[in-house]
mmCIF file of C-alpha atoms and ligand atoms in Angstrom:
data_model
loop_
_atom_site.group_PDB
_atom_site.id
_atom_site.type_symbol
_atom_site.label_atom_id
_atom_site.label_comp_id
_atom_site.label_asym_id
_atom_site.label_seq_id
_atom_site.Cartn_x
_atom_site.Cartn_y
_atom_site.Cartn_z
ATOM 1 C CA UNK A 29 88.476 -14.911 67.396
ATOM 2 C CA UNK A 30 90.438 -12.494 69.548
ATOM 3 C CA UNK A 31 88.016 -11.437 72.762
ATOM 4 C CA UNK A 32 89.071 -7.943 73.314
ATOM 5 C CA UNK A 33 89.198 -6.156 77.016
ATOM 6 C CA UNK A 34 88.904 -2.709 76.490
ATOM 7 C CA UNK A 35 90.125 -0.629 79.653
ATOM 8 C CA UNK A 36 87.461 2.554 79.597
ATOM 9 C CA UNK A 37 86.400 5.714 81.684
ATOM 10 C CA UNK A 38 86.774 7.994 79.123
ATOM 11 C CA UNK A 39 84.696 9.449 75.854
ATOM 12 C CA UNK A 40 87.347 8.188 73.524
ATOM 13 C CA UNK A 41 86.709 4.638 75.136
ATOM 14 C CA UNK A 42 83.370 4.889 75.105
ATOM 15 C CA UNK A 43 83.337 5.812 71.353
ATOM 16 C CA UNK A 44 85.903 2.099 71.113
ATOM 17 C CA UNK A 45 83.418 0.470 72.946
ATOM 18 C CA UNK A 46 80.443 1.151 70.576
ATOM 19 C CA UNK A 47 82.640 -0.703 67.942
ATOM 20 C CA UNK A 48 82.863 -3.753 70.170
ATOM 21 C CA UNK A 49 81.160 -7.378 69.444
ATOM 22 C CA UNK A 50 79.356 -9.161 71.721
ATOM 23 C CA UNK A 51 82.233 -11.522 72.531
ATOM 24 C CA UNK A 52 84.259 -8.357 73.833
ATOM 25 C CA UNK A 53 84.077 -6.601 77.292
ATOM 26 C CA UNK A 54 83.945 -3.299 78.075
ATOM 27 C CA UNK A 55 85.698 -2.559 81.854
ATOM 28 C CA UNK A 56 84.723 0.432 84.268
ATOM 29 C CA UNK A 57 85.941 1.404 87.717
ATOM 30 C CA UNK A 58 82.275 2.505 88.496
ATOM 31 C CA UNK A 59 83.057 5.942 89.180
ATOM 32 C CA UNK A 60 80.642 7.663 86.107
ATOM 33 C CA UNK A 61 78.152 6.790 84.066
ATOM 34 C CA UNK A 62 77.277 3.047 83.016
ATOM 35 C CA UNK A 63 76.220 2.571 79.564
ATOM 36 C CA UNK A 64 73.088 0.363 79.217
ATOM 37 C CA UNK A 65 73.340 0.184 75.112
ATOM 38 C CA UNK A 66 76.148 -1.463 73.977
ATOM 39 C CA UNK A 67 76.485 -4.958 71.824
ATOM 40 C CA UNK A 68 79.638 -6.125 74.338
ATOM 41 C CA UNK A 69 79.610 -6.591 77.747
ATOM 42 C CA UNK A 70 80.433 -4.051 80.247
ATOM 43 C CA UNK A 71 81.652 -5.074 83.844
ATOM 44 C CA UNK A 72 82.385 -2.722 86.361
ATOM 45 C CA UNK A 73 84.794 -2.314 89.411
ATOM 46 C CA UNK A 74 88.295 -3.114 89.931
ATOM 47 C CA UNK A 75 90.107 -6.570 89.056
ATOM 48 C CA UNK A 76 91.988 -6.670 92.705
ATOM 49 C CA UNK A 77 95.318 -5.514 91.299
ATOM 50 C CA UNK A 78 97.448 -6.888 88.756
ATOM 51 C CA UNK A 79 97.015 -10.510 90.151
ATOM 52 C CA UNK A 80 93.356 -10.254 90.077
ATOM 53 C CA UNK A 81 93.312 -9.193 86.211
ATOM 54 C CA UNK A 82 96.012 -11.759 85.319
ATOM 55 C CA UNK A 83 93.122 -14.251 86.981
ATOM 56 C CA UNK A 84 90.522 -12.177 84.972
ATOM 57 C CA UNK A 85 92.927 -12.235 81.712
ATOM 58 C CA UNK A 86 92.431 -16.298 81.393
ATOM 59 C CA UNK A 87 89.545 -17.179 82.928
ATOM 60 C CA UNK A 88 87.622 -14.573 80.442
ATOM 61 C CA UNK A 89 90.461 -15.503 77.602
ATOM 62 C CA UNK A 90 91.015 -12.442 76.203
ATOM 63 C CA UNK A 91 93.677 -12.175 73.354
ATOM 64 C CA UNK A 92 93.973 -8.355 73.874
ATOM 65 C CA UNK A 93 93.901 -5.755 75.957
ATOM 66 C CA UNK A 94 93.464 -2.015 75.095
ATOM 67 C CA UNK A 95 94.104 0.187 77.413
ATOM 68 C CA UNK A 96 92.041 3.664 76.716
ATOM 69 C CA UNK A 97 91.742 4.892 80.736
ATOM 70 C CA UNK A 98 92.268 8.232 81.294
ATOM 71 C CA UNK A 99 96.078 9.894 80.730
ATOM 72 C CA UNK A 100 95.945 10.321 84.802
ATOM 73 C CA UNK A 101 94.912 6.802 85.319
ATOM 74 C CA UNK A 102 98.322 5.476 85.805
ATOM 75 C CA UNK A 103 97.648 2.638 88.222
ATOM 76 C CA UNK A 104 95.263 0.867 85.477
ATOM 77 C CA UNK A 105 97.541 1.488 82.994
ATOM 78 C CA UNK A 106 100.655 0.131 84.948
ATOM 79 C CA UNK A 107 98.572 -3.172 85.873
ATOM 80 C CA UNK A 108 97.644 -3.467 81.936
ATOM 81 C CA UNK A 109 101.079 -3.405 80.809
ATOM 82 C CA UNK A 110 102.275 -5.874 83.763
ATOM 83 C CA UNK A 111 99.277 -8.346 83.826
ATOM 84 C CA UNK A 112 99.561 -8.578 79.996
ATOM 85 C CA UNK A 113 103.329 -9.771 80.264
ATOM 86 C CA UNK A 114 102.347 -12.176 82.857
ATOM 87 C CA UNK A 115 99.621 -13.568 81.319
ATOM 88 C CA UNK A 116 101.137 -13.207 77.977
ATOM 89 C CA UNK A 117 98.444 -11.070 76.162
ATOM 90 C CA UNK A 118 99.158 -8.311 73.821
ATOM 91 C CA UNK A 119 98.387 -5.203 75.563
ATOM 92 C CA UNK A 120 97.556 -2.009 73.382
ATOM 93 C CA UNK A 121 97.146 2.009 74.477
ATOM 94 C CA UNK A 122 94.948 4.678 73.713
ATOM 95 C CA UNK A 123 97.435 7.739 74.315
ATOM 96 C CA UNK A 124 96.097 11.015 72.867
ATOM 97 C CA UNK A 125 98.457 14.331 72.476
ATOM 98 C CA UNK A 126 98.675 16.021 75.284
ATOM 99 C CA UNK A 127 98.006 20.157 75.038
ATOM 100 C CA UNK A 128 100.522 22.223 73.928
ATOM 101 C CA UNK A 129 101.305 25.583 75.403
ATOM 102 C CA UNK A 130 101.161 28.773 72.788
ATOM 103 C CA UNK A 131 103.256 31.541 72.539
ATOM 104 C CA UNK A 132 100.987 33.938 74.638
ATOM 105 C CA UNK A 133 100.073 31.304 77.275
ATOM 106 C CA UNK A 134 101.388 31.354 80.828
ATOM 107 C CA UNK A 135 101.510 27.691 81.579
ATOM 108 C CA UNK A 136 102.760 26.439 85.734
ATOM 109 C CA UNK A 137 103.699 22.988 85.362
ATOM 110 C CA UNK A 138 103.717 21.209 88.673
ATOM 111 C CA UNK A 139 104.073 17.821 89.487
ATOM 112 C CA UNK A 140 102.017 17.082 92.553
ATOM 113 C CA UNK A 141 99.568 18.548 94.586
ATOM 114 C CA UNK A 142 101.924 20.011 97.311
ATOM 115 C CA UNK A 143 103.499 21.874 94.472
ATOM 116 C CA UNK A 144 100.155 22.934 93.447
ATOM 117 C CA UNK A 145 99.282 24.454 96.489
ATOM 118 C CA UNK A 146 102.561 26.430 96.620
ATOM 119 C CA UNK A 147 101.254 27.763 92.791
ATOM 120 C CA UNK A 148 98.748 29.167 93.842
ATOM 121 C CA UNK A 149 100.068 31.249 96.839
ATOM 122 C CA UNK A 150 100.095 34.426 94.553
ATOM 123 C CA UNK A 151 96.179 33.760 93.515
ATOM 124 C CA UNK A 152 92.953 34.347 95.158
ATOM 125 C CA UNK A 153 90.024 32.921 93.045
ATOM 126 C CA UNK A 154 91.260 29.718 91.541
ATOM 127 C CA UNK A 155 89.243 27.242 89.095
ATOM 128 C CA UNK A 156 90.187 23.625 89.570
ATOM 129 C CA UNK A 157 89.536 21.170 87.056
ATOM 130 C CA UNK A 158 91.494 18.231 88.342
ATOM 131 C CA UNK A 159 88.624 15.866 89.310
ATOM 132 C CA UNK A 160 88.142 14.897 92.899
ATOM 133 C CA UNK A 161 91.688 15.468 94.405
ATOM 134 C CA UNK A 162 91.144 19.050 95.717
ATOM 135 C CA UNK A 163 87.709 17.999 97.591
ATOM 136 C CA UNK A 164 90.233 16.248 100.444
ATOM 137 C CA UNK A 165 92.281 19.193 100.852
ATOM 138 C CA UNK A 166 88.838 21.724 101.760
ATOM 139 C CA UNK A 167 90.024 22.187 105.329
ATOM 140 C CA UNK A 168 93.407 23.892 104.033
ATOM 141 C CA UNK A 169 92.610 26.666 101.921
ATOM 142 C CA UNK A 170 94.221 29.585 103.087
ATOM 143 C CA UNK A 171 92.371 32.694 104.269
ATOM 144 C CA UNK A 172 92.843 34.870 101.173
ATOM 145 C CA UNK A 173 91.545 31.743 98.624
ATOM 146 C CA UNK A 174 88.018 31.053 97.578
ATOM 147 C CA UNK A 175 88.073 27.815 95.784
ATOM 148 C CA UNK A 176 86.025 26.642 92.619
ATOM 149 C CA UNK A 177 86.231 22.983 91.983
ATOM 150 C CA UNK A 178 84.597 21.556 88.748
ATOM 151 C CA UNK A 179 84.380 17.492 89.004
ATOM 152 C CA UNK A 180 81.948 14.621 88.004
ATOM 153 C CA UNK A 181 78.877 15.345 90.988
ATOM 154 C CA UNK A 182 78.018 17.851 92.749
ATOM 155 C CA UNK A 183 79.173 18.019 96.601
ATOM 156 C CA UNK A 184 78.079 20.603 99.032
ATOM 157 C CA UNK A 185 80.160 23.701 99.252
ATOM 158 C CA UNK A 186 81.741 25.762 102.373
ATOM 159 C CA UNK A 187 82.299 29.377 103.005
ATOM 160 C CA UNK A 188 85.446 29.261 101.230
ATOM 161 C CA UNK A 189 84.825 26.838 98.064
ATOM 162 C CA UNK A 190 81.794 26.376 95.898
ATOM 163 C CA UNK A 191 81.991 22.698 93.677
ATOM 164 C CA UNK A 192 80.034 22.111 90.862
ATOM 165 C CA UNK A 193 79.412 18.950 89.141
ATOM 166 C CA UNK A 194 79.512 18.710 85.126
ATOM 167 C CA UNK A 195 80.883 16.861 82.511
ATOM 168 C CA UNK A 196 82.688 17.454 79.693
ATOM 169 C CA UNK A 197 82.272 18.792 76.659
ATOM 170 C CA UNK A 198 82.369 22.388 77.874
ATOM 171 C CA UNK A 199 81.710 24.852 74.624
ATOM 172 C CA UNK A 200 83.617 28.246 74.412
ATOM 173 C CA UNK A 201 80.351 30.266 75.319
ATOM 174 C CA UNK A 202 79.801 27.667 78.821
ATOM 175 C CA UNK A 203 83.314 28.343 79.988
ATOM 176 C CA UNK A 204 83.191 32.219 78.709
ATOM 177 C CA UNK A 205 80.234 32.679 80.849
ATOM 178 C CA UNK A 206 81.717 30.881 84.230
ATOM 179 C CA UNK A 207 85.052 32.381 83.929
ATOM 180 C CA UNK A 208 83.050 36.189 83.607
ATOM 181 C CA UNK A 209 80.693 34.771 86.794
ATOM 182 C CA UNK A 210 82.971 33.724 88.594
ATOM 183 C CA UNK A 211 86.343 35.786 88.686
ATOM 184 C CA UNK A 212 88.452 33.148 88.565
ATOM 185 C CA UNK A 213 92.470 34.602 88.306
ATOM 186 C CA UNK A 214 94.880 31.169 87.600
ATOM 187 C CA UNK A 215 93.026 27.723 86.516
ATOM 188 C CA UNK A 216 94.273 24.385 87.616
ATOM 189 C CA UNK A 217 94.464 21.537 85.163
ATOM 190 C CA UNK A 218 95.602 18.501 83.806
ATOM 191 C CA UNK A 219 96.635 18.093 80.703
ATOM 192 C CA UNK A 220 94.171 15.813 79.357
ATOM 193 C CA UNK A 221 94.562 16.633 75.391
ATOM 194 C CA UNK A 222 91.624 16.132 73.406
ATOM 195 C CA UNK A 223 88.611 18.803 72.837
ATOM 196 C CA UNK A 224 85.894 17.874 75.060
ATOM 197 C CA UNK A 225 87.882 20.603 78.136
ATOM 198 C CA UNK A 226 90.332 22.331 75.587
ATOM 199 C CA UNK A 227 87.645 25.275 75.898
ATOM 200 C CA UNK A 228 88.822 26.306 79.277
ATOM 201 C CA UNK A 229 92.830 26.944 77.559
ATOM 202 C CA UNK A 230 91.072 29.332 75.380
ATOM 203 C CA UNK A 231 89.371 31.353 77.564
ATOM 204 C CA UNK A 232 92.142 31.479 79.700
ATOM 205 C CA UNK A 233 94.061 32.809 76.839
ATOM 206 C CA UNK A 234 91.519 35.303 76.368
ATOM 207 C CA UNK A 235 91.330 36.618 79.598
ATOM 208 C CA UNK A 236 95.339 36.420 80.401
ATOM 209 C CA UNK A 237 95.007 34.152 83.028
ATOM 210 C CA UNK A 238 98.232 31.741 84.001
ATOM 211 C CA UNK A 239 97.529 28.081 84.227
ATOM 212 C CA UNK A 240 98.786 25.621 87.230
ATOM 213 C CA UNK A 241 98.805 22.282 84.740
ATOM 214 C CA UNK A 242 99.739 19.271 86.607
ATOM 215 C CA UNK A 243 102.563 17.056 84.595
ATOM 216 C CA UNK A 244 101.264 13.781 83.043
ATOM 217 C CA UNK A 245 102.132 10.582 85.003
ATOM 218 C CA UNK A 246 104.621 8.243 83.064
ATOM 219 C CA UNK A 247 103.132 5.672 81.900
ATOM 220 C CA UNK A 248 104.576 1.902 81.185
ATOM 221 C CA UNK A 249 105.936 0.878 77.780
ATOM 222 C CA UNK A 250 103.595 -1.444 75.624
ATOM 223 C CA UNK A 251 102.845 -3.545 72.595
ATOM 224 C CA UNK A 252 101.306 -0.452 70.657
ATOM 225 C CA UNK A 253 100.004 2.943 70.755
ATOM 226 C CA UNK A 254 97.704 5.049 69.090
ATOM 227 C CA UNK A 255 97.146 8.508 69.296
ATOM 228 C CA UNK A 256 93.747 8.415 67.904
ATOM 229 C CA UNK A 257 90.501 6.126 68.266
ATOM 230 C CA UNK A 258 90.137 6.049 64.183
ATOM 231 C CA UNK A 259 93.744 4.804 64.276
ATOM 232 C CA UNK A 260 92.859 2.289 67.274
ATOM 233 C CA UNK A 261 89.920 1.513 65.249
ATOM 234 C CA UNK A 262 91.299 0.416 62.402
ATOM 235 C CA UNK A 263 94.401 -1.658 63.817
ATOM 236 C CA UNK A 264 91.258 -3.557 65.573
ATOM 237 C CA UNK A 265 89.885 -4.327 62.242
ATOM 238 C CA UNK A 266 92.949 -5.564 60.679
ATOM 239 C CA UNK A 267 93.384 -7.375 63.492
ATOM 240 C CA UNK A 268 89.818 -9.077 63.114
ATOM 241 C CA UNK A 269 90.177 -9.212 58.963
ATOM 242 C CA UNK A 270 93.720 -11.665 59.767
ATOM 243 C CA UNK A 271 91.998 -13.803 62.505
ATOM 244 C CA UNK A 272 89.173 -14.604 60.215
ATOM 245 C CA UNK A 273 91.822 -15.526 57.146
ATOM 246 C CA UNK A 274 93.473 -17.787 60.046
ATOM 247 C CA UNK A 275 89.954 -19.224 60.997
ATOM 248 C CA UNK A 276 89.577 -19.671 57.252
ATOM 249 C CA UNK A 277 93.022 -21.343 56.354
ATOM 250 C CA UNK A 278 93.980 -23.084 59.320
ATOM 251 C CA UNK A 279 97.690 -23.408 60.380
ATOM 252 C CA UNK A 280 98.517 -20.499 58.002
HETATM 253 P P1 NAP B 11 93.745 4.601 88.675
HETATM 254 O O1 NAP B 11 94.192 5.406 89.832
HETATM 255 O O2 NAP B 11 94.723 4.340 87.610
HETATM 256 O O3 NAP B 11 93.162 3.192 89.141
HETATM 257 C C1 NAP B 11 92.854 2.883 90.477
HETATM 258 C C2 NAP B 11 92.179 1.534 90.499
HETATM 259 O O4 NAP B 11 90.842 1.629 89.976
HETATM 260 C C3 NAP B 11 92.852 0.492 89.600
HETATM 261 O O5 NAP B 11 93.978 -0.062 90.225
HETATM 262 C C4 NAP B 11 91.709 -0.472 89.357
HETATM 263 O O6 NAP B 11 91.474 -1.243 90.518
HETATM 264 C C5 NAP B 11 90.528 0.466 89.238
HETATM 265 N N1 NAP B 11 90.274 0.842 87.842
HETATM 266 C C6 NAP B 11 90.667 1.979 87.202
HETATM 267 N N2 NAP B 11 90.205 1.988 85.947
HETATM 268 C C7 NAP B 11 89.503 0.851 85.786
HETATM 269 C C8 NAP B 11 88.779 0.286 84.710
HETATM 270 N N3 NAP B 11 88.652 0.924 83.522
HETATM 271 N N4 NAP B 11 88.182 -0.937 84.888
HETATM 272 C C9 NAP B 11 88.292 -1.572 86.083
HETATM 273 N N5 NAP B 11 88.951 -1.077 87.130
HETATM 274 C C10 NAP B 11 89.547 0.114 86.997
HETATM 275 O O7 NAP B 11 92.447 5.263 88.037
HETATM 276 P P2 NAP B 11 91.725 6.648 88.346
HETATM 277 O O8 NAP B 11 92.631 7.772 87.981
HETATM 278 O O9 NAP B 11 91.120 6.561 89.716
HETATM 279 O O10 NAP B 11 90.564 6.591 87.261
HETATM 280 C C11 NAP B 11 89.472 5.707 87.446
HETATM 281 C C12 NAP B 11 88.670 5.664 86.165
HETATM 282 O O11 NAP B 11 88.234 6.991 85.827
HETATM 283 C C13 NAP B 11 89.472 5.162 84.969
HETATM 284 O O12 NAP B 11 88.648 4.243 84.273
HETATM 285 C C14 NAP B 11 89.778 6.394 84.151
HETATM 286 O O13 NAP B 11 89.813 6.130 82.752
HETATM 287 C C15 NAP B 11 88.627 7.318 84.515
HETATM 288 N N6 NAP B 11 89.018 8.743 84.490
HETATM 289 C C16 NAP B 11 90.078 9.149 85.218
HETATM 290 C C17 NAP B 11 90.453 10.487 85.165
HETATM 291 C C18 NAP B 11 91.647 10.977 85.929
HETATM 292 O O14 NAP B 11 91.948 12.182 85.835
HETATM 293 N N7 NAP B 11 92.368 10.136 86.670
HETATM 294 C C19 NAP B 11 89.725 11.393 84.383
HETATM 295 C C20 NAP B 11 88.626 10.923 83.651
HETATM 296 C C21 NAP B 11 88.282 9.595 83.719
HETATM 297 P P3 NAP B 11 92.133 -2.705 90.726
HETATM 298 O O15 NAP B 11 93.548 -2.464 91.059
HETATM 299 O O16 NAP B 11 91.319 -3.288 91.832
HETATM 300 O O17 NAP B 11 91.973 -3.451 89.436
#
């Protein structure tokens, strides 16, 4: 039996994590949702570093890790690949695509928030959709800016930015309708990949609106990477279909 740890936070983790046994464990950082109906078990909070999940790694005996954090989560994913090495456990990746830009699109890659901010000089009515990073910078937008910021919860506004809590998926029509409320004239992303927030791109396309996208972290080199959850999916049960053989004929 391989025990699997299965780093999560996102919907395509989720969706591994619904395929877990009861052996396996699902991790969180405790920063969404909890899910209260899944077979495996699901801890939550960090591991105290890479030390504290090499610790974690053998007194829980996992045989694998699969890392399937968010594309912006680079810390987790850095103490994966490291604690894996130390503690000599295979260590696996969820990676999906990220977005590509089209022909028409006006894409602002940036690679931190300072060059974010000097972006969106030019703009007046930006949308950000990075998560929680703008929310410590409220005290520096600049006279001309009113600020929308779309992250997990809901946090009061100020005179110059209005923040609205929601999860993903967003459909065409949602993001249609705030884009036409709100005005919005440059959007700020990441570049997550995946459809649940692709609907933004669109309407952005529609509308002729540049995009500020925020380059992906790199992230460290391990055992093997899928691009999909089917394709994670199914590694997991070839994986499972050879450890039974084993369990079946021993020393094979
Ligand atoms: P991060 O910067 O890479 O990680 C910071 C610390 O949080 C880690 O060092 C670890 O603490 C703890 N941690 C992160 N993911 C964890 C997990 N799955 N299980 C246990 N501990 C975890 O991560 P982040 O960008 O803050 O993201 C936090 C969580 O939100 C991740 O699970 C990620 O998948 C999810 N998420 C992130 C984004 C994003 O844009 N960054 C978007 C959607 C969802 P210790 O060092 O103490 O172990």
């Amino acid at each position: 039996m391989t025990r699997i740890l299965v780093l999560g936070g996102t919907g395509d983790a989720l969706k591994l994590a619904r395929r877990l046994k009861s052996e396996d464990i699902y991790s969180l950082a405790g920063l969404g949702k909890i899910p209260d109906d899944l077979v495996c078990h699901v801890r939550v909070g960090g591991f105290g570093g890479t030390e504290g999940l090499v610790r974690f790694l053998k007194d829980e005996r996992i045989g694998l890790i699969v890392d399937a954090t968010h594309p912006y989560a680079a810390q987790m994913s850095a103490n994966a690949a490291s604690a894996g090495r130390i503690a000599a456990v295979a260590c696996w990746a969820l990676r999906r695509s990220p977005w590509e830009p089209r022909a028409e699109d006006d894409w602002r890659f940036v690679c931190d928030w300072n060059e974010v901010r000097a972006a969106l000089t030019p703009f007046a009515r930006p949308l950000f959709t990075l998560g929680r990073e703008p929310l410590a910078h409220l005290d520096e937008i600049p006279a001309h800016q009113y600020w929308t910021i779309r992250c997990l919860d809901a946090h009061p506004g100020t005179e110059q930015a209005r923040i609205i809590g929601a999860r993903g998926p967003f459909t065409l029509e949602g993001e249609r309708a705030l884009f036409e409320e709100n005005r919005f004239d440059v959007i700020v992303s990441k570049n997550s990949g995946g459809a649940a927030t692709e609907a933004k791109l669109d309407v952005a396309r529609e509308r002729g609106l540049p995009i500020v996208m925020l380059r992906r972290p790199s992230l460290p080199d391990v055992e093997r990477i899928f691009e999909t959850t089917d394709a994670l999916l199914a590694a997991l049960e070839t994986l499972r279909i050879e450890n039974d053989a084993r369990m079946i004929r021993p020393g094979s």
